[in-house]
């Protein structure tokens, strides 16, 4: 009968927020990055402050910081964390061409802030898209990834090093 | 004096939510995509239902749908919209290797749902990362972009067609 | 191979917010109820205003009203709706003994407000529990159900009438 | 004069978030339950995966987990808590007939997670209702109550034992 | 008996979100203002961009815009509204000395946006305080009031004109 | 070139959530106040319970308490804090004439709760305005300021004492 097997499937596949209560409270930090690729003219329009919606840099930075604080409200199995620092940096890259976002999040907690850093970078990129989309709808958000994390039982991690 | 020039800068660069009240209420739809690139083994673990946190597909789909509804709460200058449909599809792609997310959002409104579709795709991708990060921290979220939009004054738009 | 069948399962079982764009905007209303069963002494303490946390009636009513507005943020596939009225009434019932909550929600929209009324009733009941739990932890929230709905394509509905 | 007596009433009845700063941070856990009673055919349709909106079990579980994290945002006098684990289990019960939800929440904190467990159970039940309401509007959410709690000054508590 | 009279009191004093369904959808606008009074040196430090937390103007403007969209989530009896435009302007006033905030909100809706404009102005002022409080804790937020509203059954209104 | 100078501006002016990880967890408390000035008749109508929307005192108190918990979600650079107590008191003042709000917030944390107390006072005042605005649109919210704070590295502070 289908009910029985479905229930069994549920038991093995059921989403749950894993228990972190046995982990130690330590200082943890995570750095994530992402970018928005666009036409050279769009980048120049942003850098010249010609975007009609307003200041792209300031708006994207604040959106990223606020998103970091809401990560547990967006990602279903993330733990709520009392983040102690959030920094979102945005740099133009004429080779891309586009903007590169770097988000750094710190916390003293039982679990890490990788998702907070990735969420901050993603939402800052989406905000850049929103600000400039009247100029170019074809912009692409990409390369959102963890650069480094420190603290916690699993120790430090650097992108590119063997896992 | 610095105050004067700063105020002037503010006047030209100040972020604001643009007025859409003169636009028509029409049926609008947007489709956005994104993907998570991972090792082949990580993809197989996901497809085999071996991720300890639970069902990756169901969790990411629901996270994407709920994020679409909160877009205006995340992206500072987005208008709140009564979205009338949201669909988030996730497909494995062994050539990537990884998972591809496609989000489709519909609304009857004065402004479009591009940001809602992009936000749904991004948050679904971030959720996939969160579910599987214990297996592979080096996964990359990328290629988040608009595929198509319809409705509204600016008419239909397809990625790849001339803007 | 497992991936194929999982994908197939996803196609049939994937959660999605159903499209309501073809439905008409009409005046819709829903009435839901629920109750909190408690010991007679607990009810008397509430009615006498002896609950240390403060006024149970006012707090539960406001919690219910605010929850109605957040229904789409709590229930994954609910559409965001511009509710036009919310009323939460709380009556003592010495036969229960306990408190009965009735929530009435109205909207002009393409879809109904059953979930808004049920969510308002549920959160009002949970708030009553929270206010009085220092007196009695064994209180039970129950009988949360739709009493009536009006408007929309499916027409009027009354609890107890044949569906 | 009415102002004076009203002010006096306020002083005694004013809602406030009680001070927990003097309580100890201890490991605390709470288990709550609830159920959705429905017709036997509705239960069979859910178990057979025939609900048009998608997977009832996965959607309700995730809704319950996310609601646990928002409890303090819904229940006016609840303290914000860094929940360290949330599990929502859903089982069919053909005798009911219907589905039974059990929510287990853990935290290391100065106050308990009874309301988080009750909120998770309630929202999971409401989500089940939402998913299946096109099949049966007369379903009833009921028997939402605390099964057990542990930790904290007041010690362990089991439903059914003398308070 | 106390229960009876309390219930009676509830019936007359119970908070409820009033029904606006009979009102017309019209273009409505509201303008609200507020200010933050501070020492002349604090104002100069803000204007010179010397505040360690970052750009006061950009941060406060974005906070005000985002708060306007959340008004119904903060003010218990406010209706959720699809605001169509939000503008937050901040000007230095050396006579105050301090900063003056003006928020303008537009909507096409059955009810007005006075509370949205007032909330935007208030949260922008609070954000200014937060940014500069390391320099001066004694700043005062004041004079938050409606300047004008237009649209709706009650017609136009200007502060200072007879009500 | 404009990009270079803009980037430089960003480096100095970029908003960021400052790092509090090196600060000690101590008991901290903050008291803030604010008021709503109105006509004498409006105050009498409020005190007589004649406001059509319902109980002004209870609604404003609960709105203030709930807003304190959301401060970090409203004020971009505020840290999320596990507030341990919130009290909102509202007193009539016939000399104003109007209502005076006092909010007291406590926490055990690495940073203070000044913004939480100010936000609670502001939102309680805005709620009073919302409840009574049908009677008088010209009410003014003002004098929102910190009265005192205790705890933390900077020690105690009292409004009026030299900073």
Coordinates of N, CA and C in Angstrom, one line a residue, chain F residues 19-130:
Chain F
X19 N 32.1 45.3 14.1 CA 32.4 44.0 14.8 C 32.3 44.2 16.3
X20 N 31.4 43.5 17.0 CA 31.3 43.5 18.4 C 31.8 42.3 19.1
X21 N 32.5 41.5 18.3 CA 32.9 40.2 18.9 C 33.9 40.3 20.1
X22 N 34.7 41.3 20.1 CA 35.6 41.5 21.2 C 35.0 42.0 22.5
X23 N 33.8 42.5 22.4 CA 33.1 43.1 23.6 C 32.6 42.0 24.5
X24 N 32.5 42.3 25.8 CA 32.0 41.3 26.7 C 30.5 41.2 26.8
X25 N 30.0 40.0 27.0 CA 28.6 39.8 27.3 C 28.3 40.3 28.7
X26 N 27.6 41.4 28.8 CA 27.2 41.9 30.1 C 25.7 42.2 30.1
X27 N 25.1 42.4 31.3 CA 23.7 42.8 31.4 C 23.6 44.2 31.0
X28 N 22.8 44.5 30.1 CA 22.6 45.9 29.6 C 21.1 46.2 29.6
X29 N 20.8 47.5 29.8 CA 19.5 48.0 29.8 C 19.4 49.3 29.2
X30 N 18.3 49.7 28.5 CA 18.1 51.0 28.0 C 16.7 51.4 28.2
X31 N 16.5 52.7 28.5 CA 15.2 53.3 28.6 C 15.0 54.4 27.6
X32 N 14.0 54.4 26.8 CA 13.7 55.5 25.9 C 12.3 56.0 26.1
X33 N 12.1 57.2 25.6 CA 10.8 57.8 25.7 C 10.3 58.4 24.4
X34 N 9.1 58.8 24.4 CA 8.6 59.5 23.2 C 7.2 60.0 23.6
X35 N 6.6 60.9 22.8 CA 5.2 61.2 23.1 C 4.4 61.6 21.8
X36 N 3.1 61.6 22.0 CA 2.2 62.0 20.9 C 1.4 63.2 21.4
X37 N 1.6 64.3 20.8 CA 0.8 65.5 21.2 C -0.5 65.6 20.4
X38 N -1.5 65.9 21.0 CA -2.9 65.9 20.4 C -3.7 67.0 21.0
X39 N -4.9 67.2 20.5 CA -5.9 68.1 21.1 C -6.4 67.5 22.4
X40 N -6.8 68.3 23.3 CA -7.4 67.8 24.6 C -8.5 66.9 24.4
X41 N -9.4 67.2 23.4 CA -10.6 66.4 23.1 C -10.1 65.0 22.6
X42 N -9.1 64.9 21.8 CA -8.6 63.6 21.3 C -8.1 62.8 22.5
X43 N -7.4 63.4 23.4 CA -6.9 62.7 24.6 C -8.1 62.2 25.4
X44 N -9.1 63.0 25.6 CA -10.2 62.6 26.4 C -11.0 61.4 25.7
X45 N -11.1 61.5 24.4 CA -11.7 60.4 23.6 C -10.9 59.1 23.8
X46 N -9.6 59.2 23.8 CA -8.8 58.0 24.0 C -9.0 57.4 25.4
X47 N -8.9 58.3 26.4 CA -9.1 57.9 27.8 C -10.5 57.3 28.1
X48 N -11.5 57.8 27.4 CA -12.8 57.4 27.6 C -13.1 56.1 26.8
X49 N -12.1 55.6 26.0 CA -12.3 54.4 25.3 C -13.3 54.5 24.1
X50 N -13.3 55.8 23.5 CA -14.2 56.0 22.4 C -13.6 55.9 21.1
X51 N -12.4 55.4 21.0 CA -11.7 55.3 19.7 C -12.3 54.0 18.9
X52 N -12.8 54.3 17.8 CA -13.5 53.2 17.0 C -12.6 52.0 16.7
X53 N -11.4 52.2 16.5 CA -10.5 51.1 16.1 C -10.2 50.1 17.3
X54 N -10.5 50.6 18.5 CA -10.3 49.7 19.7 C -9.4 50.3 20.7
X55 N -8.9 49.5 21.6 CA -8.1 49.9 22.8 C -6.7 50.4 22.4
X56 N -6.6 51.7 22.5 CA -5.3 52.4 22.1 C -4.1 51.9 22.9
X57 N -4.3 51.8 24.2 CA -3.2 51.5 25.1 C -2.7 50.1 24.9
X58 N -3.6 49.1 24.8 CA -3.1 47.7 24.7 C -2.5 47.5 23.3
X59 N -3.1 48.1 22.3 CA -2.6 47.9 20.9 C -1.2 48.5 20.8
X60 N -1.0 49.7 21.3 CA 0.3 50.4 21.2 C 1.4 49.7 22.0
X61 N 1.0 49.2 23.1 CA 2.0 48.5 24.0 C 2.5 47.3 23.3
X62 N 1.6 46.5 22.7 CA 2.0 45.3 22.0 C 2.8 45.6 20.8
X63 N 2.4 46.6 20.0 CA 3.1 47.0 18.8 C 4.5 47.4 19.2
X64 N 4.7 48.1 20.3 CA 6.0 48.5 20.7 C 6.9 47.3 21.1
X65 N 6.3 46.4 21.9 CA 7.1 45.2 22.3 C 7.5 44.4 21.1
X66 N 6.6 44.2 20.1 CA 6.9 43.4 18.9 C 8.0 44.1 18.1
X67 N 7.9 45.4 18.0 CA 8.9 46.2 17.2 C 10.3 46.1 17.9
X68 N 10.4 46.1 19.2 CA 11.7 46.0 19.8 C 12.4 44.7 19.3
X69 N 11.6 43.6 19.2 CA 12.2 42.4 18.7 C 12.6 42.4 17.3
X70 N 12.1 43.4 16.5 CA 12.4 43.4 15.1 C 13.4 44.6 14.7
X71 N 14.0 45.2 15.7 CA 14.8 46.4 15.5 C 15.9 46.1 14.5
X72 N 16.6 44.9 14.6 CA 17.7 44.6 13.7 C 17.2 44.4 12.3
X73 N 15.9 44.2 12.1 CA 15.3 44.0 10.8 C 14.9 45.3 10.1
X74 N 14.9 46.3 11.0 CA 14.5 47.7 10.5 C 15.6 48.6 10.3
X75 N 16.5 48.6 11.3 CA 17.7 49.5 11.3 C 18.9 48.8 10.7
X76 N 19.4 49.2 9.5 CA 20.3 48.3 8.7 C 21.5 47.8 9.5
X77 N 22.1 48.6 10.3 CA 23.4 48.2 10.9 C 23.3 47.7 12.4
X78 N 22.1 47.5 12.8 CA 21.8 47.0 14.2 C 22.1 45.5 14.2
X79 N 22.7 45.1 15.3 CA 23.0 43.6 15.5 C 21.7 42.9 16.0
X80 N 21.5 41.7 15.6 CA 20.4 40.9 16.2 C 20.7 40.6 17.6
X81 N 19.8 40.8 18.5 CA 20.0 40.6 20.0 C 18.9 39.8 20.6
X82 N 19.3 38.9 21.5 CA 18.2 38.1 22.2 C 17.7 38.8 23.4
X83 N 16.8 39.9 23.1 CA 16.3 40.7 24.2 C 15.7 39.8 25.3
X84 N 16.0 40.1 26.5 CA 15.4 39.3 27.6 C 14.3 39.9 28.3
X85 N 14.0 41.2 28.1 CA 12.8 41.8 28.7 C 12.4 43.1 27.9
X86 N 11.1 43.3 27.7 CA 10.7 44.5 27.1 C 9.4 45.0 27.8
X87 N 9.4 46.3 28.2 CA 8.2 46.8 28.9 C 7.9 48.2 28.2
X88 N 6.6 48.4 27.8 CA 6.2 49.6 27.2 C 5.1 50.2 28.1
X89 N 5.4 51.4 28.7 CA 4.4 52.0 29.5 C 3.8 53.3 28.8
X90 N 2.5 53.5 28.9 CA 1.9 54.7 28.3 C 1.1 55.4 29.3
X91 N 1.4 56.7 29.4 CA 0.7 57.5 30.4 C 0.1 58.8 29.8
X92 N -1.1 59.1 30.2 CA -1.7 60.4 29.7 C -1.0 61.6 30.4
X93 N -0.9 62.6 29.6 CA -0.3 63.9 30.2 C -1.2 65.0 29.7
X94 N -2.0 65.5 30.6 CA -3.0 66.6 30.2 C -2.4 67.9 29.9
X95 N -1.1 68.1 30.4 CA -0.4 69.3 30.1 C 0.1 69.4 28.7
X96 N 0.4 68.2 28.2 CA 1.0 68.1 26.8 C 0.0 68.8 25.8
X97 N -1.2 68.5 25.6 CA -1.9 67.3 26.1 C -1.5 66.2 25.1
X98 N -1.5 64.9 25.7 CA -1.2 63.8 24.8 C -0.8 62.6 25.7
X99 N -0.1 61.7 25.1 CA 0.3 60.4 25.7 C 1.8 60.3 25.7
X100 N 2.4 59.9 26.8 CA 3.9 59.7 26.9 C 4.2 58.2 26.9
X101 N 5.1 57.8 26.1 CA 5.5 56.3 26.1 C 6.9 56.2 26.7
X102 N 7.1 55.2 27.5 CA 8.4 54.9 28.0 C 8.6 53.4 27.8
X103 N 9.8 53.1 27.1 CA 10.1 51.7 26.7 C 11.4 51.3 27.4
X104 N 11.4 50.2 28.1 CA 12.5 49.7 28.8 C 12.9 48.3 28.3
X105 N 14.1 48.1 27.8 CA 14.5 46.9 27.2 C 15.8 46.4 27.9
X106 N 15.9 45.1 28.2 CA 17.1 44.5 28.8 C 17.6 43.4 27.9
X107 N 18.9 43.1 28.1 CA 19.5 42.0 27.3 C 20.8 41.6 28.0
X108 N 21.3 40.4 27.8 CA 22.6 40.0 28.2 C 23.3 39.8 26.9
X109 N 24.2 40.7 26.5 CA 24.8 40.7 25.2 C 26.0 41.5 25.1
X110 N 26.7 41.4 23.9 CA 27.9 42.2 23.6 C 27.7 43.6 23.2
X111 N 26.4 44.0 23.0 CA 26.2 45.3 22.6 C 24.8 45.8 23.2
X112 N 24.6 47.1 23.2 CA 23.4 47.6 24.0 C 22.1 47.6 23.2
X113 N 21.1 48.0 23.9 CA 19.7 47.9 23.4 C 19.1 49.3 23.3
X114 N 19.9 50.3 23.1 CA 19.4 51.7 22.9 C 18.4 51.7 21.7
X115 N 18.8 51.1 20.6 CA 18.0 51.2 19.4 C 16.7 50.4 19.6
X116 N 16.8 49.3 20.3 CA 15.5 48.5 20.6 C 14.5 49.3 21.4
X117 N 15.1 50.1 22.4 CA 14.2 50.9 23.3 C 13.6 52.0 22.4
X118 N 14.4 52.7 21.6 CA 14.0 53.8 20.8 C 12.9 53.3 19.7
X119 N 13.2 52.1 19.2 CA 12.3 51.6 18.2 C 10.9 51.2 18.8
X120 N 11.0 50.6 20.0 CA 9.7 50.3 20.7 C 8.9 51.6 21.0
X121 N 9.6 52.6 21.5 CA 8.9 53.9 21.8 C 8.3 54.5 20.5
X122 N 9.1 54.5 19.4 CA 8.6 55.1 18.2 C 7.4 54.3 17.6
X123 N 7.5 53.0 17.6 CA 6.4 52.2 17.0 C 5.1 52.3 17.9
X124 N 5.3 52.4 19.2 CA 4.1 52.6 20.1 C 3.5 53.9 19.8
X125 N 4.3 55.0 19.6 CA 3.8 56.3 19.2 C 3.0 56.3 17.9
X126 N 3.7 55.6 16.9 CA 3.0 55.6 15.6 C 1.7 54.8 15.7
X127 N 1.6 53.8 16.5 CA 0.4 53.0 16.7 C -0.7 53.9 17.3
X128 N -0.3 54.7 18.3 CA -1.3 55.6 18.9 C -1.8 56.5 17.8
X129 N -0.9 57.1 17.0 CA -1.4 57.9 15.9 C -2.4 57.2 15.0
X130 N -2.0 55.9 14.6 CA -2.9 55.2 13.7 C -4.3 54.9 14.3

